Short mmCIF file of C-alpha atoms and ligand atoms in Angstrom, two decimals:
data_model
loop_
_atom_site.label_atom_id
_atom_site.label_comp_id
_atom_site.label_asym_id
_atom_site.label_seq_id
_atom_site.Cartn_x
_atom_site.Cartn_y
_atom_site.Cartn_z
CA UNK A 19 30.92 88.06 62.86
CA UNK A 20 27.41 89.10 61.91
CA UNK A 21 25.23 86.75 59.81
CA UNK A 22 28.29 84.66 58.95
CA UNK A 23 30.12 87.69 57.53
CA UNK A 24 33.23 89.36 58.90
CA UNK A 25 32.69 92.69 60.59
CA UNK A 26 34.77 95.79 60.11
CA UNK A 27 34.54 98.94 62.21
CA UNK A 28 36.35 102.23 62.13
CA UNK A 29 35.74 105.89 62.73
CA UNK A 30 37.13 109.37 63.11
CA UNK A 31 36.65 112.07 65.66
CA UNK A 32 34.40 114.86 64.48
CA UNK A 33 36.84 117.63 65.26
CA UNK A 34 37.27 120.25 62.56
CA UNK A 35 37.66 119.47 58.90
CA UNK A 36 39.39 116.22 57.96
CA UNK A 37 42.65 116.37 56.07
CA UNK A 38 44.28 114.66 53.13
CA UNK A 39 46.14 112.58 55.77
CA UNK A 40 42.86 111.27 57.24
CA UNK A 41 41.58 110.59 53.75
CA UNK A 42 44.62 108.77 52.34
CA UNK A 43 45.47 107.03 55.63
CA UNK A 44 41.98 105.92 56.55
CA UNK A 45 38.90 106.90 54.56
CA UNK A 46 40.19 105.89 51.12
CA UNK A 47 41.12 102.44 52.44
CA UNK A 48 37.69 102.06 54.02
CA UNK A 49 36.06 102.67 50.66
CA UNK A 50 38.18 99.93 49.06
CA UNK A 51 37.46 97.49 51.88
CA UNK A 52 33.73 98.23 51.89
CA UNK A 53 33.47 97.01 48.29
CA UNK A 54 33.91 93.47 49.63
CA UNK A 55 30.45 91.87 49.78
CA UNK A 56 31.60 89.48 52.50
CA UNK A 57 32.27 92.18 55.09
CA UNK A 58 29.74 94.06 57.21
CA UNK A 59 31.04 97.58 57.73
CA UNK A 60 30.38 100.09 60.53
CA UNK A 61 31.79 103.60 60.42
CA UNK A 62 31.39 105.90 63.40
CA UNK A 63 31.33 109.66 63.69
CA UNK A 64 33.19 109.59 67.00
CA UNK A 65 31.72 112.72 68.57
CA UNK A 66 32.05 111.46 72.17
CA UNK A 67 35.79 111.24 71.62
CA UNK A 68 35.83 114.80 70.26
CA UNK A 69 34.94 116.39 73.59
CA UNK A 70 38.14 115.13 75.21
CA UNK A 71 39.39 118.43 73.81
CA UNK A 72 37.21 121.51 74.42
CA UNK A 73 34.79 122.12 71.51
CA UNK A 74 32.54 124.94 70.49
CA UNK A 75 29.03 123.34 70.40
CA UNK A 76 27.98 124.80 67.05
CA UNK A 77 31.29 123.80 65.46
CA UNK A 78 31.08 120.29 66.85
CA UNK A 79 27.59 119.83 65.38
CA UNK A 80 28.76 121.15 62.02
CA UNK A 81 31.96 119.06 62.01
CA UNK A 82 30.01 115.90 62.77
CA UNK A 83 27.57 116.44 59.93
CA UNK A 84 30.36 117.40 57.53
CA UNK A 85 32.24 114.24 58.48
CA UNK A 86 29.20 112.09 57.79
CA UNK A 87 28.70 113.75 54.40
CA UNK A 88 32.40 113.32 53.58
CA UNK A 89 32.27 109.61 54.38
CA UNK A 90 29.44 109.28 51.87
CA UNK A 91 30.98 111.68 49.33
CA UNK A 92 34.25 109.71 49.43
CA UNK A 93 32.37 106.60 48.36
CA UNK A 94 30.97 104.81 51.42
CA UNK A 95 27.49 103.63 50.52
CA UNK A 96 25.28 104.60 53.51
CA UNK A 97 22.82 101.79 52.79
CA UNK A 98 25.35 98.99 52.51
CA UNK A 99 27.52 100.39 55.33
CA UNK A 100 26.28 101.49 58.72
CA UNK A 101 27.43 105.09 59.16
CA UNK A 102 26.37 106.35 62.57
CA UNK A 103 26.99 108.97 65.26
CA UNK A 104 28.65 107.48 68.35
CA UNK A 105 26.52 109.73 70.60
CA UNK A 106 23.33 108.22 69.14
CA UNK A 107 24.20 104.81 70.58
CA UNK A 108 24.28 105.02 74.41
CA UNK A 109 25.74 101.50 74.55
CA UNK A 110 29.15 103.05 73.74
CA UNK A 111 29.65 105.04 76.96
CA UNK A 112 27.89 102.31 78.92
CA UNK A 113 30.28 99.60 77.80
CA UNK A 114 33.20 102.03 78.17
CA UNK A 115 32.33 102.43 81.86
CA UNK A 116 32.33 98.68 82.36
CA UNK A 117 35.62 98.26 80.50
CA UNK A 118 37.18 101.06 82.56
CA UNK A 119 36.89 98.68 85.48
CA UNK A 120 38.97 96.11 83.58
CA UNK A 121 41.72 98.50 82.50
CA UNK A 122 44.77 99.53 84.51
CA UNK A 123 46.12 103.02 85.10
CA UNK A 124 49.56 101.84 84.00
CA UNK A 125 48.19 100.75 80.63
CA UNK A 126 46.62 104.14 79.96
CA UNK A 127 49.74 105.94 81.15
CA UNK A 128 51.75 104.38 78.34
CA UNK A 129 49.53 105.68 75.53
CA UNK A 130 51.50 108.03 73.31
CA UNK A 131 48.40 109.84 72.01
CA UNK A 132 47.51 110.71 75.62
CA UNK A 133 51.01 112.02 76.27
CA UNK A 134 50.98 114.08 73.06
CA UNK A 135 47.51 115.53 73.65
CA UNK A 136 48.18 116.20 77.34
CA UNK A 137 51.30 118.15 76.36
CA UNK A 138 49.33 120.08 73.73
CA UNK A 139 46.38 120.87 76.03
CA UNK A 140 48.14 121.22 79.37
CA UNK A 141 45.29 123.43 80.68
CA UNK A 142 42.73 120.66 80.18
CA UNK A 143 44.16 117.21 80.95
CA UNK A 144 40.78 115.67 81.73
CA UNK A 145 40.04 112.06 82.66
CA UNK A 146 38.15 111.58 79.38
CA UNK A 147 41.40 112.20 77.54
CA UNK A 148 43.09 109.68 79.80
CA UNK A 149 40.50 106.93 79.26
CA UNK A 150 39.98 107.76 75.57
CA UNK A 151 41.33 104.33 74.48
CA UNK A 152 38.76 102.53 76.66
CA UNK A 153 35.91 104.26 74.83
CA UNK A 154 37.60 103.28 71.59
CA UNK A 155 37.78 99.68 72.82
CA UNK A 156 34.04 99.83 73.54
CA UNK A 157 33.37 101.16 70.01
CA UNK A 158 35.16 98.18 68.53
CA UNK A 159 34.08 95.39 70.87
CA UNK A 160 30.37 96.30 70.83
CA UNK A 161 30.15 95.30 67.17
CA UNK A 162 32.30 92.17 67.57
CA UNK A 163 34.58 93.66 64.92
CA UNK A 164 37.08 91.32 63.29
CA UNK A 165 38.91 94.05 61.43
CA UNK A 166 39.71 97.67 62.32
CA UNK A 167 41.33 99.73 59.56
CA UNK A 168 43.24 102.70 61.00
CA UNK A 169 46.30 104.82 60.36
CA UNK A 170 49.57 103.70 61.97
CA UNK A 171 49.18 106.15 64.88
CA UNK A 172 46.14 104.25 66.18
CA UNK A 173 47.74 100.80 66.38
CA UNK A 174 48.64 101.25 70.04
CA UNK A 175 44.96 101.80 70.86
CA UNK A 176 44.11 98.66 68.98
CA UNK A 177 46.62 96.66 70.98
CA UNK A 178 45.09 97.85 74.23
CA UNK A 179 41.63 96.94 72.90
CA UNK A 180 42.86 93.41 72.29
CA UNK A 181 44.38 93.26 75.78
CA UNK A 182 41.14 94.43 77.41
CA UNK A 183 39.06 91.98 75.36
CA UNK A 184 41.35 89.06 76.18
CA UNK A 185 41.27 89.96 79.87
CA UNK A 186 37.48 90.11 79.87
CA UNK A 187 37.14 86.87 77.89
CA UNK A 188 39.62 85.25 80.28
CA UNK A 189 37.28 85.96 83.18
CA UNK A 190 33.86 85.47 81.58
CA UNK A 191 34.34 83.21 78.55
CA UNK A 192 34.09 84.15 74.88
CA UNK A 193 32.22 87.44 75.04
CA UNK A 194 34.21 89.57 72.60
CA UNK A 195 35.73 88.90 69.20
CA UNK A 196 39.43 89.79 69.30
CA UNK A 197 39.90 92.44 66.60
CA UNK A 198 42.79 92.73 64.16
CA UNK A 199 44.18 96.12 63.19
CA UNK A 200 44.64 96.85 59.54
CA UNK A 201 46.95 99.53 58.21
CA UNK A 202 46.56 100.15 54.47
CA UNK A 203 49.56 99.57 52.19
CA UNK A 204 49.75 103.19 51.15
CA UNK A 205 49.07 106.48 52.90
CA UNK A 206 49.65 105.01 56.36
CA UNK A 207 51.35 108.20 57.45
CA UNK A 208 51.02 111.39 55.48
CA UNK A 209 53.29 114.08 56.88
CA UNK A 210 52.80 117.79 57.49
CA UNK A 211 53.61 119.97 54.47
CA UNK A 212 55.40 122.43 56.74
CA UNK A 213 57.31 119.96 58.92
CA UNK A 214 57.59 116.62 57.11
CA UNK A 215 58.91 114.92 60.25
CA UNK A 216 55.47 115.42 61.90
CA UNK A 217 52.21 113.77 60.80
CA UNK A 218 49.66 115.87 58.96
CA UNK A 219 47.03 116.65 61.57
CA UNK A 220 43.69 118.44 61.40
CA UNK A 221 44.42 120.26 64.63
CA UNK A 222 47.68 121.80 63.35
CA UNK A 223 47.60 125.53 63.92
CA UNK A 224 49.44 126.33 60.70
CA UNK A 225 46.86 126.13 57.86
CA UNK A 226 49.64 125.57 55.30
CA UNK A 227 50.67 122.34 57.04
CA UNK A 228 47.64 120.35 55.92
CA UNK A 229 45.23 120.06 53.01
CA UNK A 230 41.59 120.10 54.06
CA UNK A 231 39.28 117.85 52.06
CA UNK A 232 37.24 120.89 51.06
CA UNK A 233 40.13 123.18 50.05
CA UNK A 234 39.61 124.67 46.61
CA UNK A 235 42.01 124.23 43.70
CA UNK A 236 43.93 127.49 44.24
CA UNK A 237 44.40 126.80 47.94
CA UNK A 238 45.67 123.28 47.27
CA UNK A 239 48.13 124.44 44.61
CA UNK A 240 49.36 127.27 46.86
CA UNK A 241 49.91 124.95 49.84
CA UNK A 242 51.92 122.49 47.77
CA UNK A 243 53.97 125.33 46.31
CA UNK A 244 54.91 126.31 49.88
CA UNK A 245 55.62 122.72 50.99
CA UNK A 246 58.92 122.35 52.85
CA UNK A 247 61.47 120.18 51.00
CA UNK A 248 65.30 120.22 51.16
CA UNK A 249 68.19 121.90 49.40
CA UNK A 250 69.56 118.91 47.47
CA UNK A 251 67.40 119.52 44.40
CA UNK A 252 67.21 115.85 43.41
CA UNK A 253 63.90 113.94 43.42
CA UNK A 254 64.55 110.70 45.30
CA UNK A 255 62.52 108.51 47.67
CA UNK A 256 64.69 108.44 50.80
CA UNK A 257 64.14 108.71 54.56
CA UNK A 258 66.65 111.57 54.80
CA UNK A 259 64.46 113.55 52.36
CA UNK A 260 61.14 113.46 54.28
CA UNK A 261 59.58 116.37 52.38
CA UNK A 262 60.14 114.86 48.92
CA UNK A 263 59.27 111.37 50.16
CA UNK A 264 55.96 112.70 51.49
CA UNK A 265 55.15 114.45 48.19
CA UNK A 266 55.88 111.21 46.31
CA UNK A 267 53.71 109.22 48.74
CA UNK A 268 50.82 111.63 48.24
CA UNK A 269 51.27 111.50 44.46
CA UNK A 270 51.28 107.69 44.42
CA UNK A 271 48.22 107.41 46.68
CA UNK A 272 46.24 109.77 44.48
CA UNK A 273 47.28 108.33 41.11
CA UNK A 274 47.63 104.66 42.00
CA UNK A 275 51.16 104.69 40.56
CA UNK A 276 54.10 102.94 42.22
CA UNK A 277 57.04 104.90 43.61
CA UNK A 278 59.26 103.59 40.79
CA UNK A 279 56.78 104.75 38.17
CA UNK A 280 56.60 108.17 39.80
CA UNK A 281 60.39 108.45 40.03
CA UNK A 282 60.71 107.58 36.34
CA UNK A 283 58.11 110.23 35.48
CA UNK A 284 59.86 112.95 37.52
CA UNK A 285 63.38 112.02 36.42
CA UNK A 286 65.35 115.21 35.73
CA UNK A 287 62.56 117.57 36.86
CA UNK A 288 62.86 120.17 39.60
CA UNK A 289 61.02 120.45 42.92
CA UNK A 290 58.73 123.18 41.52
CA UNK A 291 57.45 120.86 38.80
CA UNK A 292 57.05 117.98 41.26
CA UNK A 293 54.97 120.16 43.57
CA UNK A 294 52.75 121.24 40.71
CA UNK A 295 52.11 117.64 39.61
CA UNK A 296 51.35 116.53 43.17
CA UNK A 297 48.98 119.50 43.62
CA UNK A 298 47.15 118.60 40.41
CA UNK A 299 46.87 114.94 41.39
CA UNK A 300 45.31 115.96 44.71
CA UNK A 301 42.91 118.41 43.04
CA UNK A 302 41.76 115.64 40.65
CA UNK A 303 41.34 113.17 43.49
CA UNK A 304 39.28 115.56 45.61
CA UNK A 305 37.12 117.18 42.89
CA UNK A 306 34.45 114.42 42.68
CA UNK A 307 34.32 114.17 46.49
CA UNK A 308 33.77 117.91 46.79
CA UNK A 309 31.03 117.83 44.14
CA UNK A 310 29.16 115.01 45.91
CA UNK A 311 29.62 116.78 49.26
CA UNK A 312 27.97 119.88 47.82
CA UNK A 313 24.99 117.85 46.58
CA UNK A 314 24.59 116.18 49.97
CA UNK A 315 24.75 119.53 51.78
CA UNK A 316 21.74 120.59 49.74
CA UNK A 317 19.69 117.48 50.59
CA UNK A 318 18.92 117.74 54.30
CA UNK A 319 16.07 115.20 54.30
CA UNK A 320 18.22 112.50 52.69
CA UNK A 321 21.08 112.98 55.16
CA UNK A 322 18.70 113.11 58.15
CA UNK A 323 17.11 109.85 56.99
CA UNK A 324 20.49 108.14 56.88
CA UNK A 325 21.40 109.36 60.35
CA UNK A 326 18.17 108.00 61.80
CA UNK A 327 18.15 104.61 60.08
CA UNK A 328 21.78 103.91 60.82
CA UNK A 329 21.50 104.92 64.49
CA UNK A 330 18.79 102.27 64.83
CA UNK A 331 20.83 99.66 62.99
CA UNK A 332 23.99 100.34 65.05
CA UNK A 333 22.00 100.30 68.31
CA UNK A 334 20.52 96.91 67.46
CA UNK A 335 23.95 95.24 67.19
CA UNK A 336 25.54 97.22 70.01
CA UNK A 337 22.73 96.44 72.46
CA UNK A 338 23.01 92.75 71.71
CA UNK A 339 26.62 92.72 72.94
CA UNK A 340 25.92 95.05 75.84
CA UNK A 341 23.12 92.81 77.15
CA UNK A 342 25.49 89.85 77.09
CA UNK A 343 28.22 91.79 78.91
CA UNK A 344 25.84 93.00 81.63
CA UNK A 345 24.63 89.49 82.23
CA UNK A 346 28.18 88.14 82.48
CA UNK A 347 29.26 90.87 84.89
CA UNK A 348 26.30 90.09 87.14
CA UNK A 349 23.95 93.04 86.71
CA UNK A 350 20.29 92.35 87.41
CA UNK A 351 17.96 92.34 84.44
CA UNK A 352 14.93 94.62 84.68
CA UNK A 353 12.01 92.33 85.64
CA UNK A 354 9.49 91.98 82.78
P1 ATP B 14 43.73 115.43 65.58
O1 ATP B 14 44.70 116.34 64.91
O2 ATP B 14 42.43 116.10 65.97
O3 ATP B 14 44.32 114.60 66.66
P2 ATP B 14 44.00 113.64 63.39
O4 ATP B 14 44.08 114.45 62.14
O5 ATP B 14 45.24 113.05 63.92
O6 ATP B 14 43.24 114.43 64.50
P3 ATP B 14 42.18 111.44 63.93
O7 ATP B 14 40.74 111.80 64.06
O8 ATP B 14 42.95 111.21 65.17
O9 ATP B 14 42.95 112.52 63.05
O10 ATP B 14 42.32 110.18 62.99
C1 ATP B 14 41.37 109.71 62.06
C2 ATP B 14 41.99 108.62 61.22
O11 ATP B 14 42.93 109.17 60.30
C3 ATP B 14 42.77 107.55 62.00
O12 ATP B 14 42.56 106.28 61.43
C4 ATP B 14 44.20 107.98 61.85
O13 ATP B 14 45.09 106.90 61.98
C5 ATP B 14 44.20 108.54 60.44
N1 ATP B 14 45.21 109.57 60.27
C6 ATP B 14 45.28 110.75 60.93
N2 ATP B 14 46.32 111.48 60.51
C7 ATP B 14 46.92 110.75 59.53
C8 ATP B 14 48.05 110.97 58.70
N3 ATP B 14 48.75 112.07 58.77
N4 ATP B 14 48.39 110.03 57.81
C9 ATP B 14 47.67 108.88 57.72
N5 ATP B 14 46.59 108.62 58.47
C10 ATP B 14 46.21 109.52 59.37
N1 LTN B 15 40.82 107.24 67.96
C1 LTN B 15 40.51 107.17 66.56
C2 LTN B 15 39.07 107.42 66.27
C3 LTN B 15 38.27 106.29 66.75
C4 LTN B 15 38.28 104.97 66.22
C5 LTN B 15 37.37 104.25 67.04
C6 LTN B 15 38.96 104.35 65.18
C7 LTN B 15 37.42 106.32 67.80
N2 LTN B 15 36.86 105.11 67.97
C8 LTN B 15 37.14 102.91 66.80
C9 LTN B 15 38.72 102.99 64.96
C10 LTN B 15 37.83 102.29 65.78
C11 LTN B 15 41.32 108.14 65.81
O1 LTN B 15 41.43 107.95 64.68
N3 LTN B 15 41.82 109.14 66.40
#
């Protein structure tokens, strides 16, 4: 709680260009939630998390700025919401260190994202990757967040955050708010266009597997045309037809229609026509975001101003919690 209002916090790693999956599963829900006047919202550009996988410095800098501009272009008001870079608030790694000492190896060992990423980057299984969820816990707990909207894949990290917070509170009293995860009703898991049994991911090596938020119209239409479906030829929303189900999910998220409405609309049509309609729905959804992104890219001073103001705002709240934690743990305050 901040000033009697509920607090919401979320974020994404600034690694490459975000996808339609990130947008429909996370960002679009954030925009809806941030319209609520009774919630204070914090959105992080989680660049410290990004370096758990090796990054090219220039690309990391560019990805982080693009991500910030996409948050705003998608509809997050940077005055009403605090949009900040994680690396601009040193309280994050500081609290993460402290929480590391209240987290068990066995807990981290169970994390499926760690197992997946370790398998994918077997040449660089670093300890940052291993303790990634502890830094995420610090992100959330520093702002005393009540609500954390994420895609389904992040729920395990949220559970561990709650466990760490409860453990800490159990020892030291009510220091942290226990956060609730929130998975949006739609778009919780958008699948790869090339393998609809896998989630759409920005780090997928096959460019046809995902739609980038800045893909142009022709690219989007081409990728949907190539989307993997099945050989049945009937448009139905079923688990044994993951490709078609995914296309319908994407269509419904972009148009606001229900699955039944979509099925009625596509009744009797072929897969080719379905793909074209889904492609068009995505193009229409992304066009205003891309336009706003272009305008922001041309206004360096405005974007710089937002980065600075919001870093100060985030630091103010984060430091308040960190001071309390340090006191509870028993660190000595710097004499005045
Ligand atoms: P990477 O491929 O680099 O691991 P990612 O594309 O999985 O990245 P993250 O940065 O891990 O994306 O996630 C950002 C947010 O987007 C999270 O809230 C996550 O749950 C959500 N998200 C990611 N992929 C999808 C998806 N395919 N469908 C729905 N939500 C998603
Ligand atoms: N691990 C998250 C990104 C993330 C995050 C957070 C999400 C880092 N810190 C705090 C919510 C709250 C992911 O989406 N991969």
